[in-house]
Amino acid sequence: MRRNLIVFTLFAVIVIGSPICPAMAQTLSVDRVWESGVSGRIVATALSPDGLYGAVTTEKMVSFYDPNGTLLWSYPVSGGRSVAVSSGGERIAAGGDHLLLFDRSGSVIWQHKSESRIQGIAIAADGDMICTGADTGLLVFSLDNGTTTANISGSFYTKDPIRSVSTDSDGTKIVAVADSGNIYFLGADGRLLWNYKTGDTGIHVALSQDGSTVAAASSQRAVYLLNRNGRLLGKSSMPG
C-alpha cells in the first residue's frame, strides 16, 4: 500500500532540519533517492546520525536498510512501537513489548522485557546508551565496551506515559514528553534538570546533536523551540 512506502531522504530533512531551521514554514525541495514497500502499517522510522542507514518498524517486524535502500535484514517483534539507529548503523534499538538491541548484521546483542510497552526510544551516537519511554516512565540503559549486557543507569518516573524521547549525540542529555504535555529535560542518570508545560497533547520531541535545542510538535498543530535551559525561543502554529 502506498502509505507504507518509505522515503528516508524526506525523513532526514524533517528530522535534521526541524530543530535548527528558523523558517518553519519554509518549503523544502528534495529528490527521492529510493523507496521500499513494507508489509504492515509503519509505526516508526529512524536514521543513523550520518543519514546513511535507516530502520523502520511495524507492530510485527523491524527492518534495516543500507544507504542504497537495500534491505539488509528483518526481525520479528511483538507490539513494535519505536526504533533508533546509532552512528554508522552499528547498533539498532527497537522497542515494543521488549527492548531489543541489534548489531549491523541483525544479530541480537541484548534484550530486555519491559514492565510496560516501550513507546519511545533513543540511542546515543556510539550505541552505548539507550533511553526508553514507557507507560511507567523513562529508563536509561548503558553498555560497557566489549560487553553484551546492559545495566539500568538511570530512571525517571511519571504519572502518565512517556511516548517520545530523544538524546544528544553523546547520550549525556535526554528530552522526553509525557501525555500530560510536559516536556522533561534530564541528565543521563535520569535526573530532572527542568520541565516545560505546554498544555498540549500528542507531542513528539527532538533534541539537537549538541543538546542545545529542543524542538517539539503537538497534535494541536503547535511547534515549540526551547534552549538547553528550558527557555522558550519560539512557538509557531502549523496549518495541518
Short mmCIF file of N, CA, C and O in Angstrom, two decimals, residues 69-152:
data_model
loop_
_atom_site.label_atom_id
_atom_site.label_comp_id
_atom_site.label_asym_id
_atom_site.label_seq_id
_atom_site.Cartn_x
_atom_site.Cartn_y
_atom_site.Cartn_z
N GLY A 69 19.27 1.68 -0.03
CA GLY A 69 17.89 1.22 0.10
C GLY A 69 17.76 -0.28 0.06
O GLY A 69 16.65 -0.81 -0.02
N THR A 70 18.89 -1.00 0.12
CA THR A 70 18.86 -2.46 0.13
C THR A 70 18.47 -2.95 1.51
O THR A 70 19.04 -2.51 2.52
N LEU A 71 17.50 -3.84 1.56
CA LEU A 71 17.09 -4.43 2.84
C LEU A 71 18.18 -5.37 3.32
O LEU A 71 18.48 -6.38 2.67
N LEU A 72 18.80 -5.05 4.44
CA LEU A 72 19.87 -5.88 4.99
C LEU A 72 19.33 -7.02 5.83
O LEU A 72 19.84 -8.13 5.78
N TRP A 73 18.29 -6.73 6.62
CA TRP A 73 17.66 -7.78 7.41
C TRP A 73 16.34 -7.31 7.99
O TRP A 73 16.07 -6.12 8.06
N SER A 74 15.53 -8.28 8.38
CA SER A 74 14.29 -8.03 9.10
C SER A 74 14.23 -8.99 10.28
O SER A 74 14.79 -10.10 10.23
N TYR A 75 13.55 -8.56 11.35
CA TYR A 75 13.47 -9.38 12.55
C TYR A 75 12.09 -9.22 13.17
O TYR A 75 11.59 -8.09 13.28
N PRO A 76 11.45 -10.32 13.57
CA PRO A 76 10.10 -10.21 14.15
C PRO A 76 10.12 -9.55 15.52
O PRO A 76 11.00 -9.83 16.34
N VAL A 77 9.14 -8.69 15.78
CA VAL A 77 8.99 -8.05 17.08
C VAL A 77 7.54 -8.19 17.53
O VAL A 77 6.65 -8.49 16.73
N SER A 78 7.32 -7.96 18.81
CA SER A 78 5.98 -8.04 19.38
C SER A 78 5.55 -6.65 19.84
O SER A 78 6.23 -6.03 20.67
N GLY A 79 4.47 -6.14 19.27
CA GLY A 79 3.95 -4.84 19.67
C GLY A 79 4.90 -3.70 19.37
O GLY A 79 5.00 -2.76 20.16
N GLY A 80 5.59 -3.76 18.22
CA GLY A 80 6.56 -2.73 17.86
C GLY A 80 5.99 -1.32 17.92
O GLY A 80 4.89 -1.07 17.44
N ARG A 81 6.75 -0.39 18.52
CA ARG A 81 6.32 1.00 18.64
C ARG A 81 7.40 2.00 18.27
O ARG A 81 7.09 3.13 17.89
N SER A 82 8.68 1.62 18.38
CA SER A 82 9.74 2.60 18.20
C SER A 82 11.03 1.93 17.75
O SER A 82 11.24 0.74 17.94
N VAL A 83 11.91 2.75 17.13
CA VAL A 83 13.18 2.24 16.64
C VAL A 83 14.18 3.40 16.61
O VAL A 83 13.79 4.56 16.45
N ALA A 84 15.47 3.09 16.79
CA ALA A 84 16.53 4.10 16.76
C ALA A 84 17.81 3.46 16.25
O ALA A 84 18.02 2.25 16.41
N VAL A 85 18.67 4.28 15.60
CA VAL A 85 19.89 3.77 14.96
C VAL A 85 21.08 4.62 15.41
O VAL A 85 21.01 5.86 15.42
N SER A 86 22.19 3.97 15.77
CA SER A 86 23.39 4.69 16.18
C SER A 86 24.21 5.09 14.95
O SER A 86 23.87 4.74 13.82
N SER A 87 25.29 5.80 15.18
CA SER A 87 26.13 6.29 14.09
C SER A 87 26.69 5.13 13.26
O SER A 87 27.13 4.12 13.80
N GLY A 88 26.64 5.30 11.95
CA GLY A 88 27.14 4.27 11.05
C GLY A 88 26.32 3.02 11.02
O GLY A 88 26.73 2.01 10.43
N GLY A 89 25.14 3.04 11.65
CA GLY A 89 24.30 1.86 11.68
C GLY A 89 24.90 0.72 12.47
O GLY A 89 24.54 -0.44 12.26
N GLU A 90 25.80 1.04 13.43
CA GLU A 90 26.47 -0.01 14.18
C GLU A 90 25.51 -0.75 15.11
O GLU A 90 25.63 -1.96 15.31
N ARG A 91 24.55 -0.01 15.69
CA ARG A 91 23.58 -0.63 16.59
C ARG A 91 22.19 -0.09 16.31
O ARG A 91 22.02 1.09 16.01
N ILE A 92 21.21 -0.98 16.43
CA ILE A 92 19.81 -0.63 16.18
C ILE A 92 19.01 -1.07 17.39
O ILE A 92 19.09 -2.23 17.82
N ALA A 93 18.25 -0.15 17.96
CA ALA A 93 17.40 -0.47 19.11
C ALA A 93 15.95 -0.41 18.68
O ALA A 93 15.52 0.51 17.99
N ALA A 94 15.18 -1.41 19.08
CA ALA A 94 13.76 -1.47 18.75
C ALA A 94 12.97 -1.69 20.03
O ALA A 94 13.35 -2.49 20.89
N GLY A 95 11.85 -0.97 20.16
CA GLY A 95 11.04 -1.07 21.37
C GLY A 95 9.61 -1.46 21.08
O GLY A 95 9.03 -1.08 20.06
N GLY A 96 9.05 -2.24 21.97
CA GLY A 96 7.66 -2.69 21.91
C GLY A 96 7.37 -3.41 23.21
O GLY A 96 7.57 -2.87 24.29
N ASP A 97 6.92 -4.64 23.12
CA ASP A 97 6.76 -5.44 24.33
C ASP A 97 8.12 -5.79 24.94
O ASP A 97 8.23 -6.08 26.13
N HIS A 98 9.17 -5.77 24.09
CA HIS A 98 10.54 -5.99 24.53
C HIS A 98 11.42 -4.87 24.00
O HIS A 98 11.08 -4.21 23.02
N LEU A 99 12.56 -4.67 24.66
CA LEU A 99 13.62 -3.81 24.13
C LEU A 99 14.68 -4.72 23.53
O LEU A 99 15.22 -5.59 24.19
N LEU A 100 14.95 -4.52 22.24
CA LEU A 100 15.91 -5.34 21.52
C LEU A 100 17.04 -4.46 21.01
O LEU A 100 16.79 -3.37 20.47
N LEU A 101 18.28 -4.92 21.13
CA LEU A 101 19.44 -4.22 20.60
C LEU A 101 20.14 -5.14 19.60
O LEU A 101 20.52 -6.26 19.94
N PHE A 102 20.30 -4.66 18.36
CA PHE A 102 20.91 -5.43 17.28
C PHE A 102 22.24 -4.81 16.88
O PHE A 102 22.46 -3.61 17.05
N ASP A 103 23.12 -5.66 16.30
CA ASP A 103 24.28 -5.11 15.61
C ASP A 103 23.90 -4.91 14.14
O ASP A 103 22.78 -5.20 13.73
N ARG A 104 24.83 -4.40 13.35
CA ARG A 104 24.51 -4.06 11.97
C ARG A 104 24.11 -5.29 11.14
O ARG A 104 23.36 -5.19 10.17
N SER A 105 24.58 -6.46 11.53
CA SER A 105 24.26 -7.68 10.79
C SER A 105 22.88 -8.23 11.15
O SER A 105 22.41 -9.18 10.52
N GLY A 106 22.25 -7.69 12.19
CA GLY A 106 20.93 -8.17 12.58
C GLY A 106 20.94 -9.16 13.72
O GLY A 106 19.88 -9.67 14.10
N SER A 107 22.11 -9.42 14.29
CA SER A 107 22.18 -10.31 15.45
C SER A 107 21.73 -9.56 16.70
O SER A 107 22.07 -8.39 16.89
N VAL A 108 20.98 -10.24 17.56
CA VAL A 108 20.51 -9.63 18.80
C VAL A 108 21.66 -9.61 19.81
O VAL A 108 22.17 -10.65 20.23
N ILE A 109 22.09 -8.40 20.18
CA ILE A 109 23.16 -8.25 21.16
C ILE A 109 22.62 -8.45 22.58
O ILE A 109 23.25 -9.08 23.43
N TRP A 110 21.41 -7.88 22.80
CA TRP A 110 20.86 -7.87 24.15
C TRP A 110 19.37 -7.59 24.07
O TRP A 110 18.89 -6.95 23.13
N GLN A 111 18.61 -8.10 25.04
CA GLN A 111 17.18 -7.82 25.08
C GLN A 111 16.71 -7.68 26.51
O GLN A 111 17.34 -8.19 27.45
N HIS A 112 15.60 -6.94 26.67
CA HIS A 112 15.07 -6.66 28.00
C HIS A 112 13.55 -6.70 27.92
O HIS A 112 12.95 -6.14 27.00
N LYS A 113 12.92 -7.35 28.89
CA LYS A 113 11.45 -7.40 28.96
C LYS A 113 10.99 -6.25 29.84
O LYS A 113 11.28 -6.19 31.02
N SER A 114 10.26 -5.33 29.23
CA SER A 114 9.80 -4.16 29.95
C SER A 114 8.52 -4.46 30.72
O SER A 114 7.73 -5.34 30.34
N GLU A 115 8.32 -3.72 31.84
CA GLU A 115 7.09 -3.88 32.62
C GLU A 115 5.88 -3.39 31.84
O GLU A 115 4.76 -3.87 32.06
N SER A 116 6.07 -2.43 30.97
CA SER A 116 5.00 -1.94 30.11
C SER A 116 5.57 -1.70 28.72
O SER A 116 6.79 -1.61 28.54
N ARG A 117 4.71 -1.59 27.73
CA ARG A 117 5.16 -1.47 26.36
C ARG A 117 5.99 -0.20 26.16
O ARG A 117 5.62 0.88 26.59
N ILE A 118 7.11 -0.35 25.48
CA ILE A 118 8.00 0.78 25.19
C ILE A 118 7.42 1.59 24.05
O ILE A 118 7.21 1.08 22.95
N GLN A 119 7.16 2.86 24.31
CA GLN A 119 6.52 3.74 23.33
C GLN A 119 7.52 4.58 22.55
O GLN A 119 7.31 4.89 21.38
N GLY A 120 8.61 4.98 23.20
CA GLY A 120 9.62 5.81 22.56
C GLY A 120 11.01 5.30 22.88
O GLY A 120 11.24 4.69 23.93
N ILE A 121 11.94 5.54 21.96
CA ILE A 121 13.30 5.03 22.17
C ILE A 121 14.30 5.98 21.51
O ILE A 121 14.02 6.61 20.50
N ALA A 122 15.47 6.11 22.15
CA ALA A 122 16.57 6.91 21.60
C ALA A 122 17.87 6.21 21.92
O ALA A 122 17.97 5.49 22.91
N ILE A 123 18.89 6.44 21.07
CA ILE A 123 20.18 5.80 21.27
C ILE A 123 21.28 6.82 21.03
O ILE A 123 21.16 7.67 20.13
N ALA A 124 22.35 6.77 21.83
CA ALA A 124 23.49 7.66 21.64
C ALA A 124 24.22 7.30 20.36
O ALA A 124 24.09 6.19 19.83
N ALA A 125 24.99 8.23 19.83
CA ALA A 125 25.67 8.02 18.56
C ALA A 125 26.59 6.80 18.59
O ALA A 125 26.71 6.07 17.60
N ASP A 126 27.24 6.55 19.74
CA ASP A 126 28.16 5.41 19.83
C ASP A 126 27.44 4.11 20.19
O ASP A 126 28.06 3.05 20.26
N GLY A 127 26.13 4.19 20.44
CA GLY A 127 25.35 2.99 20.71
C GLY A 127 25.49 2.44 22.11
O GLY A 127 24.95 1.37 22.42
N ASP A 128 26.21 3.15 23.00
CA ASP A 128 26.45 2.63 24.35
C ASP A 128 25.40 3.06 25.36
O ASP A 128 25.45 2.66 26.53
N MET A 129 24.47 3.93 24.96
CA MET A 129 23.39 4.36 25.85
C MET A 129 22.07 4.30 25.10
O MET A 129 21.96 4.73 23.97
N ILE A 130 21.06 3.70 25.76
CA ILE A 130 19.72 3.60 25.19
C ILE A 130 18.74 4.17 26.20
O ILE A 130 18.81 3.86 27.39
N CYS A 131 17.83 4.99 25.72
CA CYS A 131 16.83 5.59 26.57
C CYS A 131 15.45 5.16 26.08
O CYS A 131 15.18 5.19 24.87
N THR A 132 14.59 4.74 26.98
CA THR A 132 13.27 4.27 26.59
C THR A 132 12.19 5.00 27.39
O THR A 132 12.36 5.29 28.58
N GLY A 133 11.08 5.28 26.73
CA GLY A 133 9.92 5.84 27.38
C GLY A 133 8.78 4.84 27.33
O GLY A 133 8.54 4.20 26.30
N ALA A 134 8.08 4.66 28.45
CA ALA A 134 7.01 3.68 28.53
C ALA A 134 5.87 4.23 29.39
O ALA A 134 5.89 5.39 29.81
N ASP A 135 4.89 3.38 29.68
CA ASP A 135 3.73 3.81 30.46
C ASP A 135 4.11 4.22 31.88
O ASP A 135 3.42 5.02 32.51
N THR A 136 5.19 3.64 32.40
CA THR A 136 5.59 3.89 33.79
C THR A 136 6.66 4.96 33.93
O THR A 136 7.01 5.33 35.05
N GLY A 137 7.19 5.45 32.83
CA GLY A 137 8.23 6.48 32.90
C GLY A 137 9.37 6.19 31.95
O GLY A 137 9.19 5.59 30.89
N LEU A 138 10.57 6.60 32.36
CA LEU A 138 11.74 6.54 31.49
C LEU A 138 12.84 5.72 32.15
O LEU A 138 13.07 5.82 33.36
N LEU A 139 13.51 4.88 31.33
CA LEU A 139 14.66 4.11 31.80
C LEU A 139 15.84 4.36 30.88
O LEU A 139 15.68 4.46 29.66
N VAL A 140 17.04 4.44 31.47
CA VAL A 140 18.27 4.61 30.72
C VAL A 140 19.13 3.36 30.92
O VAL A 140 19.35 2.93 32.05
N PHE A 141 19.59 2.79 29.81
CA PHE A 141 20.44 1.60 29.85
C PHE A 141 21.82 1.95 29.29
O PHE A 141 21.93 2.68 28.30
N SER A 142 22.85 1.42 29.92
CA SER A 142 24.23 1.65 29.48
C SER A 142 24.93 0.33 29.23
O SER A 142 24.75 -0.63 29.98
N LEU A 143 25.72 0.31 28.16
CA LEU A 143 26.53 -0.87 27.83
C LEU A 143 27.99 -0.50 27.94
O LEU A 143 28.44 0.51 27.38
N ASP A 144 28.76 -1.31 28.66
CA ASP A 144 30.20 -1.11 28.72
C ASP A 144 30.83 -1.64 27.44
O ASP A 144 30.32 -2.56 26.81
N ASN A 145 31.95 -1.06 27.05
CA ASN A 145 32.64 -1.51 25.84
C ASN A 145 32.99 -2.99 25.94
O ASN A 145 33.53 -3.46 26.94
N GLY A 146 32.68 -3.71 24.87
CA GLY A 146 33.03 -5.12 24.80
C GLY A 146 32.08 -6.05 25.50
O GLY A 146 32.30 -7.25 25.53
N THR A 147 30.99 -5.51 26.09
CA THR A 147 30.04 -6.38 26.77
C THR A 147 28.75 -6.48 25.97
O THR A 147 28.46 -5.68 25.09
N THR A 148 27.98 -7.50 26.26
CA THR A 148 26.69 -7.69 25.61
C THR A 148 25.55 -7.61 26.61
O THR A 148 24.46 -8.08 26.36
N THR A 149 25.82 -7.02 27.77
CA THR A 149 24.81 -6.87 28.81
C THR A 149 24.63 -5.39 29.13
O THR A 149 25.62 -4.67 29.33
N ALA A 150 23.40 -4.94 29.19
CA ALA A 150 23.12 -3.55 29.53
C ALA A 150 22.60 -3.45 30.95
O ALA A 150 21.86 -4.32 31.42
N ASN A 151 23.01 -2.41 31.64
CA ASN A 151 22.58 -2.17 33.00
C ASN A 151 21.74 -0.90 33.06
O ASN A 151 21.99 0.06 32.31
N ILE A 152 20.75 -0.87 33.93
CA ILE A 152 19.96 0.35 34.11
C ILE A 152 20.83 1.37 34.83
O ILE A 152 21.26 1.16 35.95
#
